Tab-separated table of N, CA, C and O in Angstrom:
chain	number	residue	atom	x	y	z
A	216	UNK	N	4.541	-62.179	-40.453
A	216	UNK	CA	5.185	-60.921	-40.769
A	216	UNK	C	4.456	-60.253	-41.927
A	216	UNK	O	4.185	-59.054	-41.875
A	217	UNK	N	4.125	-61.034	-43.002
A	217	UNK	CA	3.572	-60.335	-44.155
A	217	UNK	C	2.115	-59.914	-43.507
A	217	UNK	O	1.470	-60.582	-42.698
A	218	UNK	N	1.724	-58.499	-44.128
A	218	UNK	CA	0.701	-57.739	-43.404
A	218	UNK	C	-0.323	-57.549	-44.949
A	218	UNK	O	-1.323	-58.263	-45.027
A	219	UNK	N	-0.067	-56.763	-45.889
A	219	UNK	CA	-0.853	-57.119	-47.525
A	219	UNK	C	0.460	-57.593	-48.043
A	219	UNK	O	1.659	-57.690	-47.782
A	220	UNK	N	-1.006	-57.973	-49.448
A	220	UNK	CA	-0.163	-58.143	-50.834
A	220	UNK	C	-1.589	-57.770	-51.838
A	220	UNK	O	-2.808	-57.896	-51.722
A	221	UNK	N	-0.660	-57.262	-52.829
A	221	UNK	CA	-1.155	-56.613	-53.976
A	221	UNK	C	-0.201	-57.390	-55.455
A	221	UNK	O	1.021	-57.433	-55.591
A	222	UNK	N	-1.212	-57.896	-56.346
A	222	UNK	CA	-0.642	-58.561	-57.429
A	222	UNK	C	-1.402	-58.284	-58.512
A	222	UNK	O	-2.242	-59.104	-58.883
A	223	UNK	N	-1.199	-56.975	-59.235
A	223	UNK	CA	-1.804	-56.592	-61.062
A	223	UNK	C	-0.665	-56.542	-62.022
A	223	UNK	O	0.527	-56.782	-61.833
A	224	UNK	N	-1.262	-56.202	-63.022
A	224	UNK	CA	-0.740	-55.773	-64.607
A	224	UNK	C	-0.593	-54.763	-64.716
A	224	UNK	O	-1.376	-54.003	-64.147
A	225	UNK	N	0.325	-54.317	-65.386
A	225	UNK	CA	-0.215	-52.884	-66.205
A	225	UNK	C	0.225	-53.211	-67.823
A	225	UNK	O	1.246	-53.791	-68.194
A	226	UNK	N	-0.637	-52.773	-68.486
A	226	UNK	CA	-0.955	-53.011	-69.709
A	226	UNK	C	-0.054	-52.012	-70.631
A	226	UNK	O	0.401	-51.009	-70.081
A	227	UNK	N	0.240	-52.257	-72.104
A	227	UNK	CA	0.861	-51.155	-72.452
A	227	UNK	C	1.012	-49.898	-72.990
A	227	UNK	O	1.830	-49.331	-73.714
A	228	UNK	N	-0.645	-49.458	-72.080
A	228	UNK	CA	-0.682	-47.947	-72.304
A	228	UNK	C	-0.681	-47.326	-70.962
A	228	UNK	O	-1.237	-46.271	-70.657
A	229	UNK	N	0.200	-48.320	-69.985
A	229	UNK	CA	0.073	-48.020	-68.160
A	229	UNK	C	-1.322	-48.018	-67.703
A	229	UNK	O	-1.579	-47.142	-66.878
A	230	UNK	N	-2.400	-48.893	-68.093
A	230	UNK	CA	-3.321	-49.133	-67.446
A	230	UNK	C	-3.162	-50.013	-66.404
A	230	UNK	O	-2.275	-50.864	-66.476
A	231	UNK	N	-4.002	-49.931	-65.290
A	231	UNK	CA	-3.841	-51.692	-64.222
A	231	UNK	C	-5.045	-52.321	-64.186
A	231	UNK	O	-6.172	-51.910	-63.909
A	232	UNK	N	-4.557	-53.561	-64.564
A	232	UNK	CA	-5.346	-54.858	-64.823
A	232	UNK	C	-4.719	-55.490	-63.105
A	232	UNK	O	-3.638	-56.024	-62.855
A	233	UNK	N	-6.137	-55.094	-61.948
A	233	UNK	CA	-6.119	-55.712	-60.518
A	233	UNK	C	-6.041	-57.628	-61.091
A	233	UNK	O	-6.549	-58.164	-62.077
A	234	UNK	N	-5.271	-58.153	-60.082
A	234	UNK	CA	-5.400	-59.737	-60.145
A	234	UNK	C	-6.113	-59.474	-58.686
A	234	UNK	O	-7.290	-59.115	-58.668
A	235	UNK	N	-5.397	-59.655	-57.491
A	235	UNK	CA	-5.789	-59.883	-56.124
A	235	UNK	C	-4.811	-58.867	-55.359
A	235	UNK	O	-3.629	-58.548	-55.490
A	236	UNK	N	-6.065	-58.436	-54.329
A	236	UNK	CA	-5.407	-57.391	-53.191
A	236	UNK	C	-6.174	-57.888	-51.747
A	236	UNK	O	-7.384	-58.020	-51.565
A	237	UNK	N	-5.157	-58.097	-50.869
A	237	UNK	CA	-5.177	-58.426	-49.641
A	237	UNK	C	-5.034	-57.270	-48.633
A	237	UNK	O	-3.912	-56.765	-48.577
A	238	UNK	N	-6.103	-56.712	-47.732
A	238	UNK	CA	-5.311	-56.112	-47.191
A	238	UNK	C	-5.200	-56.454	-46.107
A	238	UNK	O	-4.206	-55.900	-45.637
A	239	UNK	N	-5.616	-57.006	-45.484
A	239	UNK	CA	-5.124	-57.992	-43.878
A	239	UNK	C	-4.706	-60.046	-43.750
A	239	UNK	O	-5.300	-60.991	-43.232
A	240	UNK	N	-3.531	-59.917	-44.457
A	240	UNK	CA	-3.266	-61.196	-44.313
A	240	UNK	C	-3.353	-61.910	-43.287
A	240	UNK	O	-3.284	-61.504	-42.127
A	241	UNK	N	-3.537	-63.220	-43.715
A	241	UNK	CA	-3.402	-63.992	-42.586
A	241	UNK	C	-2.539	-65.365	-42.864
A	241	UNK	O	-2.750	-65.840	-43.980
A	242	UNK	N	-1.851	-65.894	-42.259
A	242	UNK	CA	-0.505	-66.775	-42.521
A	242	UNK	C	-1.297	-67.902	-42.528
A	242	UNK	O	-0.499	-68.792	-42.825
A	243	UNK	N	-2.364	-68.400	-42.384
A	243	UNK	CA	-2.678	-69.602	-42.343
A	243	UNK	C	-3.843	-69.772	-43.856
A	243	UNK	O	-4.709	-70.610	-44.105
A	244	UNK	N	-3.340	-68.524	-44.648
A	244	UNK	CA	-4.135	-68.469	-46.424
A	244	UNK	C	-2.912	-68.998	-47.033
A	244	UNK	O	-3.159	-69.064	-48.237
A	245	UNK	N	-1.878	-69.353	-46.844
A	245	UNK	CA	-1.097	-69.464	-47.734
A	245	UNK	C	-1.823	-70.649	-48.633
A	245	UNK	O	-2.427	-71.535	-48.028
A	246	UNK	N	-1.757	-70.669	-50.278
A	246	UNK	CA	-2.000	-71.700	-50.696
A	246	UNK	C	-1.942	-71.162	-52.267
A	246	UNK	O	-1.209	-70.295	-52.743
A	247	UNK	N	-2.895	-71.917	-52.868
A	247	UNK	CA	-2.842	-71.619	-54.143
A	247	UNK	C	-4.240	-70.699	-54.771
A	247	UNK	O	-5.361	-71.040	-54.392
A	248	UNK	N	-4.090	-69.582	-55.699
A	248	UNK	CA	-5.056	-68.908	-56.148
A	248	UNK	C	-5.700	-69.466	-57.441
A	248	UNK	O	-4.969	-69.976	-58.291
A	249	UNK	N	-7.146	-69.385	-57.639
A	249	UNK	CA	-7.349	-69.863	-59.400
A	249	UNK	C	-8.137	-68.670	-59.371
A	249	UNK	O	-8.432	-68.267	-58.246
A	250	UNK	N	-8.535	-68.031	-60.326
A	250	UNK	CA	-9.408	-66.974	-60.722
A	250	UNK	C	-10.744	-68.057	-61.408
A	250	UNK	O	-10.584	-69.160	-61.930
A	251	UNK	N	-12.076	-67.289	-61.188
A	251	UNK	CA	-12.932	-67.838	-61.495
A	251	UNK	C	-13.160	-67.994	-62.928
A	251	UNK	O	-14.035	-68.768	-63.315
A	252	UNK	N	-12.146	-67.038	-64.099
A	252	UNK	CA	-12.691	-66.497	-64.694
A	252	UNK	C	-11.446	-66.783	-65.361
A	252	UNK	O	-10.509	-66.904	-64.571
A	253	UNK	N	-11.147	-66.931	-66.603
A	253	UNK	CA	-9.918	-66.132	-67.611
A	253	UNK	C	-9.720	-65.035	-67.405
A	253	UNK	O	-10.648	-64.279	-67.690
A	254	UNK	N	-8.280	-64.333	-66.749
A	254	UNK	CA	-7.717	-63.146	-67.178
A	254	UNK	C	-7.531	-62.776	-68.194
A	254	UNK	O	-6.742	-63.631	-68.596
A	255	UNK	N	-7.709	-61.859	-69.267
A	255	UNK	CA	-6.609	-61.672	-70.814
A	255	UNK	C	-6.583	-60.449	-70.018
A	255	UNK	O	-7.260	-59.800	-69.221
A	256	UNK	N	-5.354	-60.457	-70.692
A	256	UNK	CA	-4.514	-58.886	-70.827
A	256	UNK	C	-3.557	-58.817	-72.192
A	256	UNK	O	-3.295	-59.838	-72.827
A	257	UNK	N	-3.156	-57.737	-72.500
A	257	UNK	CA	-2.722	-57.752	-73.795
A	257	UNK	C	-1.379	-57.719	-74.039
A	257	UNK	O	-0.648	-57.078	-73.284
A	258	UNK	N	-0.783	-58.526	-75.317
A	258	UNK	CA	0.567	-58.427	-75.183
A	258	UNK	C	1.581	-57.235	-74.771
A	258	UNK	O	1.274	-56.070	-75.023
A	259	UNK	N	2.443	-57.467	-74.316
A	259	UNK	CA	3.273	-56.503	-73.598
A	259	UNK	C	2.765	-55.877	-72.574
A	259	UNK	O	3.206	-54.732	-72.477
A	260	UNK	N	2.024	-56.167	-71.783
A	260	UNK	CA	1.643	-56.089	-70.410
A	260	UNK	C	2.608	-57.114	-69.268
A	260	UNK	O	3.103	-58.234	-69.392
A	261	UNK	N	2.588	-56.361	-68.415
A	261	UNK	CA	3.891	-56.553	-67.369
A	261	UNK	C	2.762	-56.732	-65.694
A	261	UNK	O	1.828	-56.078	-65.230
A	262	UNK	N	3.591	-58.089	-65.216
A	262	UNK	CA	3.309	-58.372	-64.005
A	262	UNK	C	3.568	-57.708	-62.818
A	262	UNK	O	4.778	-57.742	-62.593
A	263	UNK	N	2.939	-57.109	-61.950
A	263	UNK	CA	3.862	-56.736	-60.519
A	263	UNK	C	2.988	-57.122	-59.615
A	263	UNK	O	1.762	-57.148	-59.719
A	264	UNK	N	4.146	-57.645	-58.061
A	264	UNK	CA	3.531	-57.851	-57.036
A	264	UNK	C	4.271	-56.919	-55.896
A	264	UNK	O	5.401	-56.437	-55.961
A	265	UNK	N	3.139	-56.785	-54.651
A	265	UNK	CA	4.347	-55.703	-53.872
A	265	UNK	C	3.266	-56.432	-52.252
A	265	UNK	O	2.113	-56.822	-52.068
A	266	UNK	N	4.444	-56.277	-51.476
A	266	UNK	CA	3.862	-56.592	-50.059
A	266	UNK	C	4.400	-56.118	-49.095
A	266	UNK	O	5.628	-56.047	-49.066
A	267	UNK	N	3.674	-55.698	-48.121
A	267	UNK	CA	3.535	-55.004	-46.690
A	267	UNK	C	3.928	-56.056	-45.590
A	267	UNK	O	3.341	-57.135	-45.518
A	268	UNK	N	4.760	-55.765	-44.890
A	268	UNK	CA	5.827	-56.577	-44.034
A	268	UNK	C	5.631	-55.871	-42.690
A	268	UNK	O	6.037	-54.709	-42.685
A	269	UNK	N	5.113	-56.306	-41.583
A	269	UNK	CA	5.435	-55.585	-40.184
A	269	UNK	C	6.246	-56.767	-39.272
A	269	UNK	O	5.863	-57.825	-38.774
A	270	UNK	N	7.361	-56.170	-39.295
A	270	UNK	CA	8.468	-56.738	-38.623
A	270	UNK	C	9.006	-56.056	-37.594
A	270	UNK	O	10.208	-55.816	-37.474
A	271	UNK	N	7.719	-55.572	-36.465
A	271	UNK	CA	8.220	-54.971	-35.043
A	271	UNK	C	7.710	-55.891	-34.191
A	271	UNK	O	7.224	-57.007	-34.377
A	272	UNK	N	7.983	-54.960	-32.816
A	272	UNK	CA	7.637	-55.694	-32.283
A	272	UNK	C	6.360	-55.499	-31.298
A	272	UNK	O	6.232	-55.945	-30.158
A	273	UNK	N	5.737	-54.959	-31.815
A	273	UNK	CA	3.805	-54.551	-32.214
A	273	UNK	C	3.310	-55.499	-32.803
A	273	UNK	O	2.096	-55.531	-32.604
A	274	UNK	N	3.742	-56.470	-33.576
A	274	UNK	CA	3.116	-57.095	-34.219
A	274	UNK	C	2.825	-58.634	-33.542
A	274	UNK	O	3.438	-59.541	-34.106
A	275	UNK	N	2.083	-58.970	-32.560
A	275	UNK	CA	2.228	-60.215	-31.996
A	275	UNK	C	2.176	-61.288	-32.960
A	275	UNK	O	2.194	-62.336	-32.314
A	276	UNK	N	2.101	-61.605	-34.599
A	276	UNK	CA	2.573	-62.663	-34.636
A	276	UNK	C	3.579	-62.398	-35.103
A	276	UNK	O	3.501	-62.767	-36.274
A	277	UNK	N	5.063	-61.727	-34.823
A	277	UNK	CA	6.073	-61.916	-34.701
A	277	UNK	C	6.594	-62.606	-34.129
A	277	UNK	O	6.337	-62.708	-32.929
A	278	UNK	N	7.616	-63.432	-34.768
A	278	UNK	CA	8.321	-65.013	-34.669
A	278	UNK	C	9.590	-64.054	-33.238
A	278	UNK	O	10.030	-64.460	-32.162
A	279	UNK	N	9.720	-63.055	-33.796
A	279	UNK	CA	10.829	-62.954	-33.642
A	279	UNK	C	11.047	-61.494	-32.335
A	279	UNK	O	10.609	-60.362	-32.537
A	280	UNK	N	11.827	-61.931	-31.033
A	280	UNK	CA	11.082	-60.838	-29.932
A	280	UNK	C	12.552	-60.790	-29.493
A	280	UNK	O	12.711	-61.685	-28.663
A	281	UNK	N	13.535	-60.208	-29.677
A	281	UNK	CA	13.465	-58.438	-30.590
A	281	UNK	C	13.317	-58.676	-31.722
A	281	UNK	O	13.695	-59.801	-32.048
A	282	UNK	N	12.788	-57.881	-32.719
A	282	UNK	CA	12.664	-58.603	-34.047
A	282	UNK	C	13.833	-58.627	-34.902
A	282	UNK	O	14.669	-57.734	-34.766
A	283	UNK	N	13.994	-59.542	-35.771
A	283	UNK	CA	14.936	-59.953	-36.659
A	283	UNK	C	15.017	-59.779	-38.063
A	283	UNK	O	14.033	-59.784	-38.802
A	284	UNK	N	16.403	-59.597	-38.497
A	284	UNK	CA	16.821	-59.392	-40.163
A	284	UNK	C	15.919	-61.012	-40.463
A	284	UNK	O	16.168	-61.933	-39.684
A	285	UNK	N	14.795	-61.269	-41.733
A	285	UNK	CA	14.415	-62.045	-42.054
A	285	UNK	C	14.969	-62.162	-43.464
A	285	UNK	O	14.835	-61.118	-44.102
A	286	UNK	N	15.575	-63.193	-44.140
A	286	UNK	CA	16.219	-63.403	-45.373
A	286	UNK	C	15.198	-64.698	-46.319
A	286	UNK	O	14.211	-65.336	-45.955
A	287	UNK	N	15.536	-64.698	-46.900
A	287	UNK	CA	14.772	-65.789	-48.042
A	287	UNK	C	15.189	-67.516	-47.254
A	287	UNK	O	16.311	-67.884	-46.905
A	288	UNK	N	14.364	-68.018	-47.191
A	288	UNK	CA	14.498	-69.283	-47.047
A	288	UNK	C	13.535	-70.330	-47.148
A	288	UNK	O	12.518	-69.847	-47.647
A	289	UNK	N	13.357	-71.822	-46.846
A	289	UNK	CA	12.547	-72.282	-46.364
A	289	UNK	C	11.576	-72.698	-45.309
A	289	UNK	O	10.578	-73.411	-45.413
A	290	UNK	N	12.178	-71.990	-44.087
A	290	UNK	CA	11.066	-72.327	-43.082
A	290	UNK	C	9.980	-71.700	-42.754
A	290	UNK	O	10.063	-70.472	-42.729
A	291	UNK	N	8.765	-72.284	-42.438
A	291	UNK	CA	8.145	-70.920	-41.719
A	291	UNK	C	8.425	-69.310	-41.310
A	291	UNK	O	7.802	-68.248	-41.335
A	292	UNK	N	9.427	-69.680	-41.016
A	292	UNK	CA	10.118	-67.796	-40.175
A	292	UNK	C	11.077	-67.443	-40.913
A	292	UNK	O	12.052	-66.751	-40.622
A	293	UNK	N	10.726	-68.047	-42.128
A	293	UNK	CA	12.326	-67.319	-42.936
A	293	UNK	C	11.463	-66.320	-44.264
A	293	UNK	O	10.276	-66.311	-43.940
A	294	UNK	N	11.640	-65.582	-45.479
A	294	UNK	CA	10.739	-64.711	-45.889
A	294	UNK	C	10.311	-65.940	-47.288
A	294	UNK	O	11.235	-66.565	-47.809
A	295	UNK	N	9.107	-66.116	-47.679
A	295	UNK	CA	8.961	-66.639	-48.507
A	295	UNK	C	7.151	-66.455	-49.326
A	295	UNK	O	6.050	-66.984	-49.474
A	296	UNK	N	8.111	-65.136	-49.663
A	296	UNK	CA	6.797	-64.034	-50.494
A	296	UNK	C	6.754	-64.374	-51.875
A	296	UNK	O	7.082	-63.352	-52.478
A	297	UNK	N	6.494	-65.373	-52.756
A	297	UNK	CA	6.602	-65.832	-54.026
A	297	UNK	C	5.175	-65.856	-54.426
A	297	UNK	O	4.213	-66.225	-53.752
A	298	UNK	N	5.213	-65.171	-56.251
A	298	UNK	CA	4.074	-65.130	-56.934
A	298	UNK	C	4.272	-66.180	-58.209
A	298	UNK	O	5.193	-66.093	-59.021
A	299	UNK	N	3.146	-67.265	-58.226
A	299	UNK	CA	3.392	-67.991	-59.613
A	299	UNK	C	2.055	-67.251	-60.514
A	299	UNK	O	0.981	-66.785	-60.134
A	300	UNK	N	2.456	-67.340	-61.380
A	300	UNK	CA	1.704	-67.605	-62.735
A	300	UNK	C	1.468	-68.406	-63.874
A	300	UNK	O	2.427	-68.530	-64.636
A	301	UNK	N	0.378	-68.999	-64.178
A	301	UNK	CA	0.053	-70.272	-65.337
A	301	UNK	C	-0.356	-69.106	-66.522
A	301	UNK	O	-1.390	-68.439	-66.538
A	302	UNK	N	0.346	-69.078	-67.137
A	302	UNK	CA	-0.777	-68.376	-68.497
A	302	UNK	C	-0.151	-68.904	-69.695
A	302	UNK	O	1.022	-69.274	-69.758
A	303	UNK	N	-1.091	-68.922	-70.748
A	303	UNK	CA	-1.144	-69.508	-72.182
A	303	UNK	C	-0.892	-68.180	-73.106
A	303	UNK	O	-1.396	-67.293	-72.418
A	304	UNK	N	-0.410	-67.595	-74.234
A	304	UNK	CA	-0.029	-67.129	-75.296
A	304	UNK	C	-1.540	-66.833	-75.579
A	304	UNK	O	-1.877	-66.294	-76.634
């Protein structure tokens, strides 16, 4: 179902600090991200993530034929769009 995802900063003069942008997912990336590199960004800078969902029924890997209300859960076919972050002070 998930189609992108987009995950930056914005800093606190509303600049954006890009982390990672996807624009054609694929369900079998799920895993874990490391950056090659140290991010800094500066205090009081704020996280956001946002993602693109096609939940018709155009979308052949839809689980779901007619398609379905998808809610938070654990299985495969349930929605489980979560962003972690490790960062140090």
């Amino acid at each position: 179902i998930g189609k992108q995802f987009f995950i930056y900063g914005l800093d606190p003069s509303s600049d954006t600090i890009p982390f990672i942008k996807i624009n054609k997912w694929d369900f079998e990336w799920q895993d874990f991200y490391y950056f090659k590199h140290i991010k800094k960004f500066p205090a009081g800078s704020t996280i956001y993530s946002e993602a693109v969902y096609d939940n018709t029924s155009t979308n052949p890997f839809n689980p779901n034929f007619p398609p379905d209300t998808i809610c938070a859960g654990l299985n495969t076919t349930d929605e489980m769009y979560i962003v972690y972050f490790h960062f140090l002070p």
